[in-house]
Short mmCIF file of C-alpha atoms in Angstrom, two decimals:
data_model
loop_
_atom_site.label_atom_id
_atom_site.label_comp_id
_atom_site.label_asym_id
_atom_site.label_seq_id
_atom_site.Cartn_x
_atom_site.Cartn_y
_atom_site.Cartn_z
CA ASP A 1 -16.89 -55.54 -91.39
CA ARG A 2 -19.83 -56.24 -88.90
CA ARG A 3 -18.21 -58.28 -86.01
CA ARG A 4 -15.03 -55.83 -86.05
CA GLU A 5 -18.36 -52.99 -85.93
CA ALA A 6 -18.98 -55.23 -82.83
CA GLN A 7 -16.12 -55.77 -81.40
CA GLN A 8 -14.97 -52.58 -81.27
CA VAL A 9 -18.09 -51.78 -79.94
CA GLN A 10 -17.98 -54.42 -77.28
CA LEU A 11 -14.43 -52.92 -77.08
CA ASP A 12 -15.52 -49.34 -76.25
CA ARG A 13 -18.12 -50.75 -73.92
CA GLU A 14 -15.85 -52.67 -71.83
CA GLY A 15 -13.67 -49.70 -72.30
CA GLN A 16 -16.44 -47.17 -70.64
CA ARG A 17 -16.80 -50.22 -67.79
CA GLN A 18 -13.53 -49.83 -66.85
CA ALA A 19 -13.31 -46.21 -66.85
CA GLU A 20 -16.15 -46.29 -64.54
CA LEU A 21 -14.78 -48.64 -63.15
CA GLU A 22 -11.82 -46.43 -62.46
CA ARG A 23 -13.42 -43.03 -61.92
CA LYS A 24 -15.70 -44.92 -58.75
CA ARG A 25 -12.52 -46.89 -57.33
CA GLU A 26 -10.68 -43.14 -57.86
CA ALA A 27 -14.00 -41.40 -56.19
CA ASP A 28 -13.97 -43.76 -53.39
CA ARG A 29 -10.05 -43.29 -52.37
CA GLY A 30 -11.42 -39.69 -52.21
CA GLN A 31 -14.07 -40.36 -49.96
CA ARG A 32 -11.76 -42.38 -47.52
CA GLU A 33 -9.39 -39.68 -47.61
CA GLN A 34 -11.97 -37.32 -46.81
CA GLU A 35 -13.30 -39.05 -43.81
CA GLN A 36 -9.37 -39.93 -42.93
CA GLN A 37 -8.99 -36.43 -42.82
CA ARG A 38 -11.82 -35.57 -41.27
CA GLN A 39 -10.85 -38.77 -38.07
CA VAL A 40 -7.72 -36.80 -37.78
CA GLU A 41 -9.20 -33.65 -37.86
CA VAL A 42 -12.05 -34.86 -34.85
CA GLN A 43 -9.24 -36.45 -32.99
CA ARG A 44 -6.79 -33.02 -33.48
CA GLN A 45 -10.31 -31.26 -32.32
CA ARG A 46 -10.36 -33.24 -28.79
CA GLU A 47 -6.83 -33.37 -27.66
CA ALA A 48 -7.03 -29.43 -28.77
CA GLU A 49 -9.86 -29.82 -26.32
CA ARG A 50 -8.66 -32.14 -23.76
CA VAL A 51 -5.76 -29.90 -23.70
CA GLN A 52 -7.86 -26.60 -22.66
CA ARG A 53 -9.57 -28.48 -20.26
CA GLU A 54 -6.85 -29.34 -18.73
CA ARG A 55 -4.65 -25.66 -19.10
CA GLU A 56 -8.24 -24.45 -17.24
CA GLU A 57 -8.33 -27.16 -14.45
CA GLN A 58 -4.35 -26.13 -14.13
CA GLN A 59 -5.48 -22.71 -13.73
CA GLN A 60 -8.44 -23.68 -11.35
CA GLN A 61 -5.86 -25.28 -9.21
CA ALA A 62 -2.99 -22.73 -9.14
CA GLU A 63 -5.59 -20.17 -8.34
CA LEU A 64 -7.31 -22.55 -5.76
CA GLN A 65 -3.77 -22.52 -4.05
CA ARG A 66 -3.24 -18.69 -4.61
CA LYS A 67 -6.52 -18.42 -2.67
CA ARG A 68 -5.84 -20.68 0.30
CA GLU A 69 -2.17 -18.93 0.72
CA VAL A 70 -3.63 -15.24 0.61
CA GLU A 71 -6.22 -16.64 2.57
CA GLN A 72 -3.04 -18.93 5.59
CA ALA A 73 -1.42 -15.91 5.28
CA GLN A 74 -4.41 -13.42 6.36
CA ARG A 75 -5.60 -15.49 9.34
CA ALA A 76 -1.60 -15.69 10.35
CA ARG A 77 -1.26 -11.86 10.80
CA ASP A 78 -4.68 -12.23 12.33
CA LYS A 79 -3.29 -14.26 14.46
CA GLN A 80 0.05 -12.30 14.62
CA GLN A 81 -2.12 -9.16 15.40
CA ALA A 82 -4.43 -11.05 17.93
CA GLU A 83 -1.15 -11.94 20.44
CA LEU A 84 0.11 -7.93 20.10
CA GLN A 85 -2.72 -6.73 21.15
CA ARG A 86 -2.81 -9.19 23.91
CA GLN A 87 0.57 -8.55 24.92
CA ARG A 88 0.01 -4.36 24.27
CA GLU A 89 -3.40 -5.40 27.08
CA ALA A 90 -0.60 -7.49 28.97
CA GLU A 91 1.89 -4.76 28.92
CA ARG A 92 -1.81 -1.92 30.13
CA ALA A 93 -2.45 -4.03 32.72
CA GLN A 94 0.91 -4.20 34.11
CA ARG A 95 1.04 -0.72 33.94
CA GLU A 96 -2.05 -0.21 35.28
CA ARG A 97 -0.80 -2.40 38.41
CA GLU A 98 2.51 -0.49 39.00
CA LYS A 99 1.04 2.44 38.75
CA GLN A 100 -1.84 0.98 42.07
CA GLN A 101 0.91 -0.43 44.22
CA GLN A 102 3.03 2.71 43.62
CA ALA A 103 -0.21 5.09 44.63
CA GLU A 104 -0.84 2.55 47.53
CA LEU A 105 2.62 2.36 48.30
CA LYS A 106 2.55 6.01 48.45
CA CYS A 107 -0.11 5.92 50.74
CA LYS A 108 1.00 4.08 53.30
CA LEU A 109 4.30 6.25 53.01
CA GLU A 110 2.37 9.58 54.11
CA ALA A 111 0.68 7.38 56.28
CA GLU A 112 2.85 6.73 58.19
CA GLU A 113 5.24 9.68 58.13
CA ALA A 114 2.33 11.36 59.75
CA GLN A 115 2.11 8.89 62.19
CA ARG A 116 5.64 9.52 63.36
CA GLY A 117 4.54 12.88 63.60
CA ARG A 118 1.70 12.13 65.59
CA GLU A 119 4.27 10.06 67.89
CA LYS A 120 6.95 13.34 67.78
CA GLU A 121 4.30 15.46 68.57
CA ALA A 122 2.81 13.55 71.32
CA GLU A 123 6.49 12.70 72.53
CA PHE A 124 7.80 16.33 72.18
CA GLN A 125 4.20 17.26 74.35
CA ARG A 126 4.93 15.34 77.57
CA GLN A 127 8.30 15.97 77.35
CA ARG A 128 6.96 19.55 77.62
CA GLU A 129 5.10 18.45 80.39
CA ALA A 130 7.53 16.71 82.70
CA GLU A 131 9.72 19.60 81.97
CA ARG A 132 7.03 21.89 83.50
CA MET A 133 6.34 19.82 86.68
CA GLN A 134 10.14 18.98 87.05
CA ARG A 135 10.49 23.29 87.47
CA GLU A 136 6.97 23.00 89.17
CA ARG A 137 8.20 20.55 91.88
CA GLU A 138 11.99 23.02 91.88
CA SER A 139 9.79 25.62 92.62
CA GLN A 140 8.37 23.94 95.51
CA ARG A 141 11.17 22.69 96.49
CA GLN A 142 13.24 25.92 97.00
CA ALA A 143 9.77 27.70 98.69
CA GLU A 144 10.10 24.81 100.74
CA PHE A 145 13.54 25.63 101.45
CA GLU A 146 12.74 29.74 101.68
CA ARG A 147 10.57 29.16 104.34
CA GLN A 148 12.04 26.71 106.58
CA ARG A 149 15.25 28.79 106.52
CA GLU A 150 12.92 31.63 107.16
CA ALA A 151 11.94 29.83 109.56
CA ASP A 152 15.28 28.66 110.98
CA ARG A 153 16.20 32.66 110.94
CA SER A 154 12.43 33.55 112.75
CA LYS A 155 13.54 30.56 115.38
CA ARG A 156 16.80 32.08 115.61
CA GLU A 157 16.11 35.63 116.03
CA GLN A 158 13.17 34.62 118.85
CA GLU A 159 16.02 32.58 120.47
CA GLN A 160 18.11 35.63 120.94
CA HIS A 161 15.50 37.51 122.38
CA ARG A 162 14.71 34.50 124.60
CA LYS A 163 18.43 35.01 125.53
CA ALA A 164 18.74 39.21 125.51
CA GLU A 165 14.80 38.70 127.76
CA LEU A 166 16.64 36.02 130.01
CA GLU A 167 20.29 38.09 130.44
CA ARG A 168 18.50 41.04 131.30
#
């Protein structure tokens, strides 16, 4: 009996040791699984962070690109505005020059007109003077003619008088 009891104790101890071993193995397996899960979680976390970083980088790039496009569009508008301004300025200067030319032409035409007027007036005066001198010469010629006729008449009268005197 005692030997059987001793064997039973031995068996119980072995059973306990096996159970303990099994429990320890189970605990180790549980720990390994937890570690694996932790690793998976860490990996997932890292992946999520990488995706987040990439997304943020893409957003930054897109924002930068949009900003660059906006600036480029603004520069293009500014350039166009400046060109328009320059063109308007050139047109205004052109109109100014044309106005100036018109004024100069008008002035020149008025001066020519005045000159022609003076020349016409001078010609008219010269002509009047020529006509006056012509009338004076005509008048003198007439007077000379009258004087001559008077002289001839007087001569004839004297001649007649002399003849009458002689006949007497």
